[in-house]
XYZ file of C-alpha atoms in Angstrom:
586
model
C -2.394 -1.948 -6.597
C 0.401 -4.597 -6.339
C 0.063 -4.328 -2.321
C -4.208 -4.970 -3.106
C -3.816 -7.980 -4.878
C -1.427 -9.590 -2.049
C -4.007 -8.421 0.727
C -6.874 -9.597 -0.531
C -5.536 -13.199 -1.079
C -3.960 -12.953 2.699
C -6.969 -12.291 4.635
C -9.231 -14.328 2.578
C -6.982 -17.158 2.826
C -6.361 -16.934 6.688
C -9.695 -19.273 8.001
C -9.450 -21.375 5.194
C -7.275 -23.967 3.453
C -3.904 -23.205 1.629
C -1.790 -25.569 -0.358
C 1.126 -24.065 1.517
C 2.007 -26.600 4.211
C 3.593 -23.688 6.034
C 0.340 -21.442 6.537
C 0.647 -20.427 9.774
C -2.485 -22.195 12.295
C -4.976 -19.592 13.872
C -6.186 -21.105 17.379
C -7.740 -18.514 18.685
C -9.982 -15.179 17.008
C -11.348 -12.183 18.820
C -14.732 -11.950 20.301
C -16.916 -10.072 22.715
C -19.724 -11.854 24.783
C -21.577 -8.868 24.666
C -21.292 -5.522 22.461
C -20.720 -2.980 25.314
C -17.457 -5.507 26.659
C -13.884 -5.363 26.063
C -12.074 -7.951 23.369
C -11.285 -11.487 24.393
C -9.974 -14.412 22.880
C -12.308 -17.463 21.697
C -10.307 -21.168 20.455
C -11.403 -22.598 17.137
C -12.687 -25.505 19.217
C -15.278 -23.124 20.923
C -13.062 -22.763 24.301
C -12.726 -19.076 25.673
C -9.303 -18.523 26.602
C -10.196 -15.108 28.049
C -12.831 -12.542 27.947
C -13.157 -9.053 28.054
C -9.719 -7.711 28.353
C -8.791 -5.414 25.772
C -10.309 -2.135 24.731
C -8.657 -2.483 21.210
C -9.756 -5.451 19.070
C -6.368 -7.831 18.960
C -5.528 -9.931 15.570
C -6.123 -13.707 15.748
C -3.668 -15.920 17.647
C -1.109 -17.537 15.260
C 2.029 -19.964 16.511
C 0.625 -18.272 20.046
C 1.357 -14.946 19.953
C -1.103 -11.999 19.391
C -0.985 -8.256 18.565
C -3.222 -5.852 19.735
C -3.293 -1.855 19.507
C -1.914 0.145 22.788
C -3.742 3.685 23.768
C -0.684 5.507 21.574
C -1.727 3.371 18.471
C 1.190 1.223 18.158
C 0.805 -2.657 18.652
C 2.118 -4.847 21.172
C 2.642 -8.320 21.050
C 1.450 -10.875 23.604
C 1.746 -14.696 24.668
C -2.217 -16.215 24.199
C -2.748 -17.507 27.559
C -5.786 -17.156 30.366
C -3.528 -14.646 31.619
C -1.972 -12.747 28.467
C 1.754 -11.068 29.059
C 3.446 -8.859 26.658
C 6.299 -10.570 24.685
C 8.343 -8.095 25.585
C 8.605 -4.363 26.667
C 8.222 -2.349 23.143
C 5.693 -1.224 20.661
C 5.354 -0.764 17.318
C 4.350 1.361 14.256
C 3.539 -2.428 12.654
C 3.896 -5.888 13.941
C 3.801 -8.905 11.707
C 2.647 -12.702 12.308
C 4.962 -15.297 12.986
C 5.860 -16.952 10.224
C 9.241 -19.232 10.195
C 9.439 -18.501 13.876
C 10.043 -14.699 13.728
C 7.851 -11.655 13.088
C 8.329 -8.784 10.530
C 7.917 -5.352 13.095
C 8.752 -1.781 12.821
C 9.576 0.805 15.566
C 8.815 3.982 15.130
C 11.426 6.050 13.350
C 13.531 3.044 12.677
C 14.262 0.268 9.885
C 12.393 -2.834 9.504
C 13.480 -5.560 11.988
C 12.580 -9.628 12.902
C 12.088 -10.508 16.188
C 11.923 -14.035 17.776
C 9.152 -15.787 19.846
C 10.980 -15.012 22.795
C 10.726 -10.866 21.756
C 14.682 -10.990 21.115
C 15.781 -8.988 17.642
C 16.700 -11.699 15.311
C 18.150 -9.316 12.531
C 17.469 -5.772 11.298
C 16.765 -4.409 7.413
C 18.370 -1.302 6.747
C 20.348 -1.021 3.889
C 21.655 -3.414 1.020
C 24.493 -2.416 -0.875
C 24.368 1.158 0.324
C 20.702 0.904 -0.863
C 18.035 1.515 1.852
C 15.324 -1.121 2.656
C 12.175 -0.011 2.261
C 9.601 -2.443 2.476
C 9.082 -6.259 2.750
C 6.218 -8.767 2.558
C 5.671 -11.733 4.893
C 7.717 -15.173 4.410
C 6.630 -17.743 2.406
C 8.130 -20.872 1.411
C 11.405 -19.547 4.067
C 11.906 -16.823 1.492
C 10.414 -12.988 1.966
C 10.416 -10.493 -0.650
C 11.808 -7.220 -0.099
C 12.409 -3.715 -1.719
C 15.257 -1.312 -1.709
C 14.791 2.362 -2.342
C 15.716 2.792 -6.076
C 12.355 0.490 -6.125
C 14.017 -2.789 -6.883
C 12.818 -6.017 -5.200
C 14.649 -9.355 -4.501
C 14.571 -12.214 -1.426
C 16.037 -12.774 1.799
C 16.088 -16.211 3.999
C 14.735 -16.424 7.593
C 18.427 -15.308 8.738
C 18.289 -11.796 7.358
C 20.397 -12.991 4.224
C 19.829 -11.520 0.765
C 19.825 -14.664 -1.337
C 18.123 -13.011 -4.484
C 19.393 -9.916 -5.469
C 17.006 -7.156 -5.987
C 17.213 -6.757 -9.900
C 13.820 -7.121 -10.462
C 11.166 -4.189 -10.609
C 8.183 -6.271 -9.497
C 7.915 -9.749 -7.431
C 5.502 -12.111 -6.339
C 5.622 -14.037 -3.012
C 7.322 -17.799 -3.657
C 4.770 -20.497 -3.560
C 5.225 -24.427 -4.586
C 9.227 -23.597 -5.072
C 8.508 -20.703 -8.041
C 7.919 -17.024 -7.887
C 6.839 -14.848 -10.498
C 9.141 -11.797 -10.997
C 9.457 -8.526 -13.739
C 12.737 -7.700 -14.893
C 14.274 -4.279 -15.496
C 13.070 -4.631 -19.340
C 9.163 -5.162 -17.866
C 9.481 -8.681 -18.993
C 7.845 -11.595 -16.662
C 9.838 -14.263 -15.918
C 9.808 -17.637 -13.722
C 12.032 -18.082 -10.544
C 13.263 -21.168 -8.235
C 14.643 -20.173 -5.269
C 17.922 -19.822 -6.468
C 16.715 -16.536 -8.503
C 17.481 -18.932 -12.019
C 14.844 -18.351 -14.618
C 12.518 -21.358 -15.403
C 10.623 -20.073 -18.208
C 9.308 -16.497 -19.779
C 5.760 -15.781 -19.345
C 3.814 -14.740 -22.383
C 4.040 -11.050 -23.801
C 1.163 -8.801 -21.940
C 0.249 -11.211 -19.211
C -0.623 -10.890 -15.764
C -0.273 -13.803 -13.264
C -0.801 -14.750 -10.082
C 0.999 -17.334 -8.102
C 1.284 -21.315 -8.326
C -1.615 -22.897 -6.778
C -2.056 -26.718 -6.730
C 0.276 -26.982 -9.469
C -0.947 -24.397 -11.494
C -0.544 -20.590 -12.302
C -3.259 -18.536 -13.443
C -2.804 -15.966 -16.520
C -4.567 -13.479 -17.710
C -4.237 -10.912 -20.313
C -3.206 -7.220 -19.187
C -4.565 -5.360 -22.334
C -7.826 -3.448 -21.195
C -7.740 -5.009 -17.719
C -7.401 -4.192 -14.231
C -7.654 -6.312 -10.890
C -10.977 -5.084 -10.752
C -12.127 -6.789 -14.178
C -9.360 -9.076 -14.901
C -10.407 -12.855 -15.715
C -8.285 -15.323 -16.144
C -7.339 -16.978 -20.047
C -5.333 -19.858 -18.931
C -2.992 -21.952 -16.581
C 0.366 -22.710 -16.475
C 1.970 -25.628 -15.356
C 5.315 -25.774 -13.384
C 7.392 -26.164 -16.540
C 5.269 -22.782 -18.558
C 3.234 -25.309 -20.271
C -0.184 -23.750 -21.306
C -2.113 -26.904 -19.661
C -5.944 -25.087 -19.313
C -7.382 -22.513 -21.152
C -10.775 -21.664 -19.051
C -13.791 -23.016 -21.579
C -15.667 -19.428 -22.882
C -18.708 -20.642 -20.713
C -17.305 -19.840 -17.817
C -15.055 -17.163 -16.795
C -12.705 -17.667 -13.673
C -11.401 -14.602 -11.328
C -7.964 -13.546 -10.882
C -8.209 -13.960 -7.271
C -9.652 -17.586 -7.277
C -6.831 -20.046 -7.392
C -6.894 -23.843 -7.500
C -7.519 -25.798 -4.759
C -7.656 -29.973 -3.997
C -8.063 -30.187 -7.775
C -10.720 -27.146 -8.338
C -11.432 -23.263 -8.488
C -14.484 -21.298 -8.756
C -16.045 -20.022 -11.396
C -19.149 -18.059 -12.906
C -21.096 -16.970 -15.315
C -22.838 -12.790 -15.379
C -26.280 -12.054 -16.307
C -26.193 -8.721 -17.647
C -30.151 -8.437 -17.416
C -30.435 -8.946 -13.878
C -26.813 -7.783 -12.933
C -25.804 -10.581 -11.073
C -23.232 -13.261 -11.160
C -24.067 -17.300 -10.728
C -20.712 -18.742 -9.187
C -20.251 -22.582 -9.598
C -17.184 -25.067 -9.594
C -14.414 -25.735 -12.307
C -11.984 -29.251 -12.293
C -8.160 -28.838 -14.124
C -9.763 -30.248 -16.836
C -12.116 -27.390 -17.744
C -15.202 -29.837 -16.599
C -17.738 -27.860 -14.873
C -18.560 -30.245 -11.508
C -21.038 -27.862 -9.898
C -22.638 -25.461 -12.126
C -22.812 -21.851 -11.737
C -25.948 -21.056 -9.636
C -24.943 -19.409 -6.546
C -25.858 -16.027 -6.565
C -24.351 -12.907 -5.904
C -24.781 -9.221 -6.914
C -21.012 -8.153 -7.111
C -17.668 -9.489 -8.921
C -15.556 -9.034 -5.414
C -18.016 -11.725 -3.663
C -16.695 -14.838 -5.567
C -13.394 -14.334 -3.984
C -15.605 -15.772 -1.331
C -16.163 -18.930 -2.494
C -13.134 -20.601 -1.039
C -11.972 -24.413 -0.847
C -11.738 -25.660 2.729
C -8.645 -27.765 3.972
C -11.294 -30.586 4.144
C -12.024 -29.791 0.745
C -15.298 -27.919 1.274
C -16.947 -25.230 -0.851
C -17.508 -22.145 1.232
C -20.880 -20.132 -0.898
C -22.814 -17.721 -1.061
C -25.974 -17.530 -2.276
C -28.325 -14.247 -2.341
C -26.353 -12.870 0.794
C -26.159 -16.052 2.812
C -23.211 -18.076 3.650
C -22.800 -22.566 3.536
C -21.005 -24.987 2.820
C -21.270 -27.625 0.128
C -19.422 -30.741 -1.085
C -17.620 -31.509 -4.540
C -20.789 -32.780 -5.647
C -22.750 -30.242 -4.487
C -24.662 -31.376 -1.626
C -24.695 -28.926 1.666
C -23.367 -30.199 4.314
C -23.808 -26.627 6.417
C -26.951 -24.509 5.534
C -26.759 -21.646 3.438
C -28.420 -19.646 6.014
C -25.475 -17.261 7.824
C -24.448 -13.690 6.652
C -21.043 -14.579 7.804
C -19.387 -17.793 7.795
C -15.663 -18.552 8.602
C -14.591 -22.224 8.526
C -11.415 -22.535 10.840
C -8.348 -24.182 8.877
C -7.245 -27.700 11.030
C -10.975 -27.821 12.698
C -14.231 -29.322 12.481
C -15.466 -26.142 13.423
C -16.424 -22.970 11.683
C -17.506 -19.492 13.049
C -21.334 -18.603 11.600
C -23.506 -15.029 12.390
C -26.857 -15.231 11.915
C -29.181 -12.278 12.857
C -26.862 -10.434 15.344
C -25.195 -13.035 17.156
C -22.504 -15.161 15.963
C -22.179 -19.002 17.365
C -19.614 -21.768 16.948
C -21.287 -24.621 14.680
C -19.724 -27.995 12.956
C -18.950 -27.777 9.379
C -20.752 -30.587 8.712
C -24.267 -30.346 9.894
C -24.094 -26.882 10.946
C -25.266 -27.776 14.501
C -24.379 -25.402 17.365
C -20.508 -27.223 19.089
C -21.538 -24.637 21.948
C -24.992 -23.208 23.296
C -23.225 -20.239 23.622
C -24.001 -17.202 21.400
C -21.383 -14.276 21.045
C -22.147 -10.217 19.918
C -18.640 -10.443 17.997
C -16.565 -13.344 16.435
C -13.725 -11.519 13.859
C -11.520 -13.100 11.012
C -8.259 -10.320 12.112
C -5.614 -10.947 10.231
C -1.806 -9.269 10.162
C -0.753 -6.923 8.092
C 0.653 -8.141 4.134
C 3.021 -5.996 4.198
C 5.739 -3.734 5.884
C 7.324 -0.030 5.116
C 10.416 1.151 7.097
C 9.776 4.236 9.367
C 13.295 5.346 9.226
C 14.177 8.294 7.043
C 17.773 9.285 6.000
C 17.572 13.348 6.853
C 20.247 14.561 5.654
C 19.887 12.160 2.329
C 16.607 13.613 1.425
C 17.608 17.262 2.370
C 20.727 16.985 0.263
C 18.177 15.544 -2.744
C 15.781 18.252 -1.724
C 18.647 21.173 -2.069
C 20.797 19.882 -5.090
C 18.939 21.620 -7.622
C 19.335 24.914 -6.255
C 21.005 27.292 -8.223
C 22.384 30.572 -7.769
C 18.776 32.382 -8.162
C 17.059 29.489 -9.394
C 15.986 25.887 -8.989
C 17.213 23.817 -11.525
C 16.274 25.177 -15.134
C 14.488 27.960 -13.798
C 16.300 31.215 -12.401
C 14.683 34.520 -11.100
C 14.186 36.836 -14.191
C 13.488 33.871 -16.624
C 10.021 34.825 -18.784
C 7.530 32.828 -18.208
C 6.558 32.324 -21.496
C 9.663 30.298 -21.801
C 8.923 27.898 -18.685
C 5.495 27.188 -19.708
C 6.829 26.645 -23.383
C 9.010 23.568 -22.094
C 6.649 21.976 -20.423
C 3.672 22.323 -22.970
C 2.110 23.965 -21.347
C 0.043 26.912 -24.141
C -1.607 30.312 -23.080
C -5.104 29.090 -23.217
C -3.678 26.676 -20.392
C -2.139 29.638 -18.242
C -5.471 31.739 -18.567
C -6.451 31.312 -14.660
C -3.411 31.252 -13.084
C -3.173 34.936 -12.756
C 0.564 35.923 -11.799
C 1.375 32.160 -11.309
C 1.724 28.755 -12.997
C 1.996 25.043 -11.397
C 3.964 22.880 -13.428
C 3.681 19.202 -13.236
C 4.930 16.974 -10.092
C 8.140 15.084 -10.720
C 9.799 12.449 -8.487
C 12.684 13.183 -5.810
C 12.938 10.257 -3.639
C 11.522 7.549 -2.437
C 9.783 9.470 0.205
C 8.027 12.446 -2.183
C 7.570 14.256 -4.914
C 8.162 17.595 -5.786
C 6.019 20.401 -8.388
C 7.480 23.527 -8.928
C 4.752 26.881 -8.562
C 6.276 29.759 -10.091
C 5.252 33.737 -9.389
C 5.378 35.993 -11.983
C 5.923 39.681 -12.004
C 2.674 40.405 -13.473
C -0.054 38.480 -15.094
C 1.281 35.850 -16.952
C -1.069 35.648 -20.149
C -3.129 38.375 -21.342
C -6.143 38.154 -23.445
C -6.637 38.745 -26.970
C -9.583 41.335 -27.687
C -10.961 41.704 -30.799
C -14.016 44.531 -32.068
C -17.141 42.102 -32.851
C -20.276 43.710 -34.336
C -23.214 42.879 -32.174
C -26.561 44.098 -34.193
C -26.630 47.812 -34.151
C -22.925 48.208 -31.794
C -19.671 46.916 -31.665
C -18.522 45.216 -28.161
C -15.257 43.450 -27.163
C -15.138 40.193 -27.588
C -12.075 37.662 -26.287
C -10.830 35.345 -28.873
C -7.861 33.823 -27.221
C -5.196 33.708 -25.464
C -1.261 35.183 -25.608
C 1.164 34.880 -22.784
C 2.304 38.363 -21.320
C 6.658 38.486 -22.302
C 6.519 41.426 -19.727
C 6.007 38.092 -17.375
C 9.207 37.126 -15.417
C 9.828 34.920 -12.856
C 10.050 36.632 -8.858
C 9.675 33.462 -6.855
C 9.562 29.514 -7.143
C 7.674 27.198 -4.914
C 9.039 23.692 -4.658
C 6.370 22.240 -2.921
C 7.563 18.565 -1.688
C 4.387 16.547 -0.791
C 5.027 13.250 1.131
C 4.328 9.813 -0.563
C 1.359 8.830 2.716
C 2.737 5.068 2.609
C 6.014 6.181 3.112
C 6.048 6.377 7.171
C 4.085 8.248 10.223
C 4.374 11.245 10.546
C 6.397 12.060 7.146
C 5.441 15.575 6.256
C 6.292 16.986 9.534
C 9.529 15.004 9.905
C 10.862 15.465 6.743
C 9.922 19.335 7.790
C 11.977 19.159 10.459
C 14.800 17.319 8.340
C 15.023 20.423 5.783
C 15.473 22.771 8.723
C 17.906 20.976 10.679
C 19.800 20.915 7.542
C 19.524 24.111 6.590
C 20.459 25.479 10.361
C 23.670 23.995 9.839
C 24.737 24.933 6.406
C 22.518 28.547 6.130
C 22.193 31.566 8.500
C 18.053 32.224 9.608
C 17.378 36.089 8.789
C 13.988 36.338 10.958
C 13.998 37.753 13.945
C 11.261 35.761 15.188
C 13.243 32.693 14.810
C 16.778 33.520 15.998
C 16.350 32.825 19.328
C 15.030 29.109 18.302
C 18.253 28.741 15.974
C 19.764 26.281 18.603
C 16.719 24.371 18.755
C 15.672 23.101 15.287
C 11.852 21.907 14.025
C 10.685 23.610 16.996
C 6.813 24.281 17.825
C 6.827 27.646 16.289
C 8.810 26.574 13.281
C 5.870 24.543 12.488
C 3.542 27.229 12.386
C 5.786 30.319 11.301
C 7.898 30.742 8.175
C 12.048 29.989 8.672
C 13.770 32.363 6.351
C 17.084 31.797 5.209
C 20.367 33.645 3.662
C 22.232 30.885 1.594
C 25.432 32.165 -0.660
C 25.439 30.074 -4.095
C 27.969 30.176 -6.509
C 28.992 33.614 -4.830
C 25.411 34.831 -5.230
C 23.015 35.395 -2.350
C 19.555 33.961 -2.599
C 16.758 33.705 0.224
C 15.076 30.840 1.072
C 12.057 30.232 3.532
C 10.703 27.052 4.437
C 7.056 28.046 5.324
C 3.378 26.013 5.453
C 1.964 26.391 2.325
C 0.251 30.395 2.767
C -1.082 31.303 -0.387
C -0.389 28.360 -2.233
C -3.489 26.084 -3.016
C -2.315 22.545 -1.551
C -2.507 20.204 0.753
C -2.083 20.128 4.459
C 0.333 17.881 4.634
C 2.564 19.251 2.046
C 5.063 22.035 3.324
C 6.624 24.515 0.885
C 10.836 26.056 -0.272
C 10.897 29.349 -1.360
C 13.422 30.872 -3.499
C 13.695 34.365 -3.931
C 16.232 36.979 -5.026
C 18.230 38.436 -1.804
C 18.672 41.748 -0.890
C 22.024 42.760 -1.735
C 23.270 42.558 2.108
C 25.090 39.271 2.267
C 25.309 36.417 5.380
C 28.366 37.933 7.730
C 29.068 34.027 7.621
C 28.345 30.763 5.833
C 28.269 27.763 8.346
């Protein structure tokens, strides 16, 4: 959800204006002349660089470099020329703008790194403090956000240097010199650059970031960034300056721009929402009379960097003044004013044309099948995994004949008991129960499925008089202390954001452990034992004979067979040996 909010005010913001004097300039978007042609490249001034050249649709040009996908899926970055030539001779899982002069990317199977214009490795992300780095954000006021993987966040500079410590369980991205950050006690707090606290925010409030001097708050009782409106506005010093009249309401995602923000007013009757214009003093300048049918469409309405109001009204796009007069006709389905031009991009019927903001008249005679707003990524994950790390983590509990608190032999009465879970909660599970999923690591989370030796609650039968016979009746539920524990399941299931690939590699991680530490006891696999996460490991189970605390317990790393699961989640068993131990332990 944090990683929605960020997006959403990233590509909205990319065509338009920003108060951030360092927003990156787009000169050049992605078009086709004709439906059926390859991508080219069209300027904000209406001049084609080139035409027809890629099969995958690139992002937009920024600081003159674009990405676009290769046929493997990875993206490649390339100079925006008549004639475009890779940047340099790799490709990546994800490739960032550039921002500061250098570009967030990741390779596959390897840490976050920054590259120069020039396709040169400026510095690489991969561990702080013996902590790995996980994930960063794009730059923004020459500071980038960035999280380690015990899930704490803090700020590097455009050299690779950590400059705020990662202390803090939640950030956002700096803007006007302040960031707004969550400490380890889930209080909000104000930032400078220095990581020194300006001022506490208010007890259960969200916020957004500074925007023309001002932050918007809202309260986070009973809201969500679906339904959240903001209550008021900071100033730089935590001074409640605006508290949005009860009129109007404003949207967390609208911020303040050249002195105003959008807001609106809902007609529950009609269920739609009339969107009009707000000052810093609460004084409603254009009032709320654009309409649109759903709450995600006012993040539309967006202040120009020539301080025009892009609206919508009943599904069609213009642009109006401070006072309200149009200066572009609220006539296009799509409408993307280009930041640092008198030009904006407009689609009308099926055909999209290059038009002046004011006026709306065509700049070119030229219409196009496809003009798109394709922005970077707001975000980056590291693709490299620590193998033995997360093996280790995976294996740690084991115990001999058990997993943790649970052992072979254990009733299951007792399991369910400490995890509350009751009979009448067991009834379906037959000779099994699945308890709850609990966190490993960074990269997954475990839940424990444990086989019984027979049914694992039985039913309670009582004689019940029905008219002229008696018949059996159940009336609940007891659990069966015959029950005892035969296997356990630790079925790991990948976190998807956490890398390509990740179920199958981290597969291949628990074998290629366990091949070194453990001796394989099918025959089907010996003769792969010198060649780990092989083809038929992935489709075959890999039993194991591993010796702990002197007692001999198999384990088989298997797809999940019986098991109802996923696909992508891959399955430990633990079961009692026979009494035959390894002839060695590696």
């Amino acid at each position: 959800m944090k990683h929605l909010s960020f997006l959403l005010l990233f590509i909205s913001g990319l065509m338009l204006s920003s108060c951030r004097s360092e927003q990156p300039k787009i000169s050049h978007v992605p078009f086709k002349a004709d439906k059926e042609d390859r991508w080219g490249m069209i300027g904000t001034d209406g001049k084609v660089l080139f035409e027809n050249e890629f099969q995958e649709r690139p992002s937009a040009v920024m600081n003159g470099i674009f990405t676009v996908k290769n046929a493997e899926g990875l993206y490649e970055y390339y100079t925006a020329k008549a004639k475009p030539k890779p940047l340099n001779n790799k490709a990546y899982l994800s490739a960032g703008a550039f921002i500061e002069d250098i570009a967030p990317v990741v390779e596959p199977k390897q840490p976050i790194s920054y590259i120069r214009k020039d396709g040169t490795t400026a510095f690489t992300l991969d561990k702080y403090q013996d902590k790995r780095i996980v994930f960063v954000v794009p730059f923004s006021e020459g500071l980038a956000g960035f999280k380690t993987q015990d899930e704490r966040y803090g700020f590097i500079d455009t050299k690779g240097n950590v400059v705020i410590e990662p202390h803090f369980t939640s950030i956002h991205s700096f803007s006007e010199g302040l960031a707004v950050v969550e400490q380890a006690d889930s209080t909000w707090i104000v930032i400078n650059k220095k990581g020194e606290k300006q001022f506490d925010l208010p007890q259960n409030t969200t916020c957004s970031n500074f925007s023309d001097g001002l932050l918007a708050c809202w309260k986070t009782s009973g809201n969500t960034l679906y339904t959240a409106n903001v209550d008021f506005f900071l100033d730089t010093k935590g001074d409640k300056v605006l508290t949005v009249p009860d009129k109007v309401k404003v949207r967390w995602f609208n911020s303040f721009s050249h002195g105003y923000i959008p807001c609106y007013q809902e007609d529950k009757e009609k269920n739609v929402y009339y969107v009009g214009l707000m000052n810093k003093k609460g004084g409603i300048v254009i009032r709320p009379k654009y309409e649109v049918e759903y709450p995600y469409e006012i993040a539309e309405f967006q202040i120009t960097d020539d301080n025009l109001l892009r609206v919508i009204d009943q599904d069609k796009m213009g642009l109006v003044d401070m006072e309200d007069n149009v200066v572009c006709p609220i006539e296009f389905s799509r409408l993307f004013p280009a930041l640092h031009s008198r030009y904006a991009f407009a689609k009308q019927g099926n055909y999209w044309r290059i038009i002046d903001k004011r006026g709306g008249e065509k700049a070119t005679a030229v219409e196009y099948a496809m003009i798109e707003d394709t922005p970077y990524s707001g975000y980056f994950e590291s693709d490299w995994i620590d193998g033995e790390g997360f093996a280790q983590d995976l294996l740690k509990p084991l115990v001999a004949q058990g997993y943790g608190s649970i052992q072979i032999g254990d009733t299951v009465s007792r399991i369910a008991a400490d995890h509350n879970m009751t009979a009448r909660d067991c009834r379906r599970s037959w000779d099994k129960i699945m308890l709850p999923a609990d966190k490993l690591n960074e990269y997954c989370d475990i839940r424990l499925a444990v086989t019984s030796t027979s049914d694992v609650v039985t039913p309670i039968v009582k004689s019940v008089r029905n008219y002229w016979w008696w018949e059996s009746k159940t009336v609940g539920y007891k659990f069966n202390p015959n029950a005892r524990v035969k296997q356990i399941a630790v079925i790991v299931q990948p976190r998807h954001s956490s890398g390509r690939n990740m179920p199958e590699r981290l597969r291949n991680e628990v074998i290629r452990y366990m091949d070194s530490r453990f001796q394989r006891i099918n025959d089907a696999q010996k003769e792969d034992q010198n060649n780990t996460a092989t083809e038929n490991d992935a489709k075959s189970p890999i039993l194991y004979l591993a010796t702990v605390n002197d007692t001999s317990v198999k384990l088989t790393v298997n797809s999940l067979g019986e098991l109802m699961a996923d696909d992508d989640e891959f399955v430990l068993m633990i079961e009692q040996a026979e009494s035959a131990k390894p002839d060695k332990q590696k």
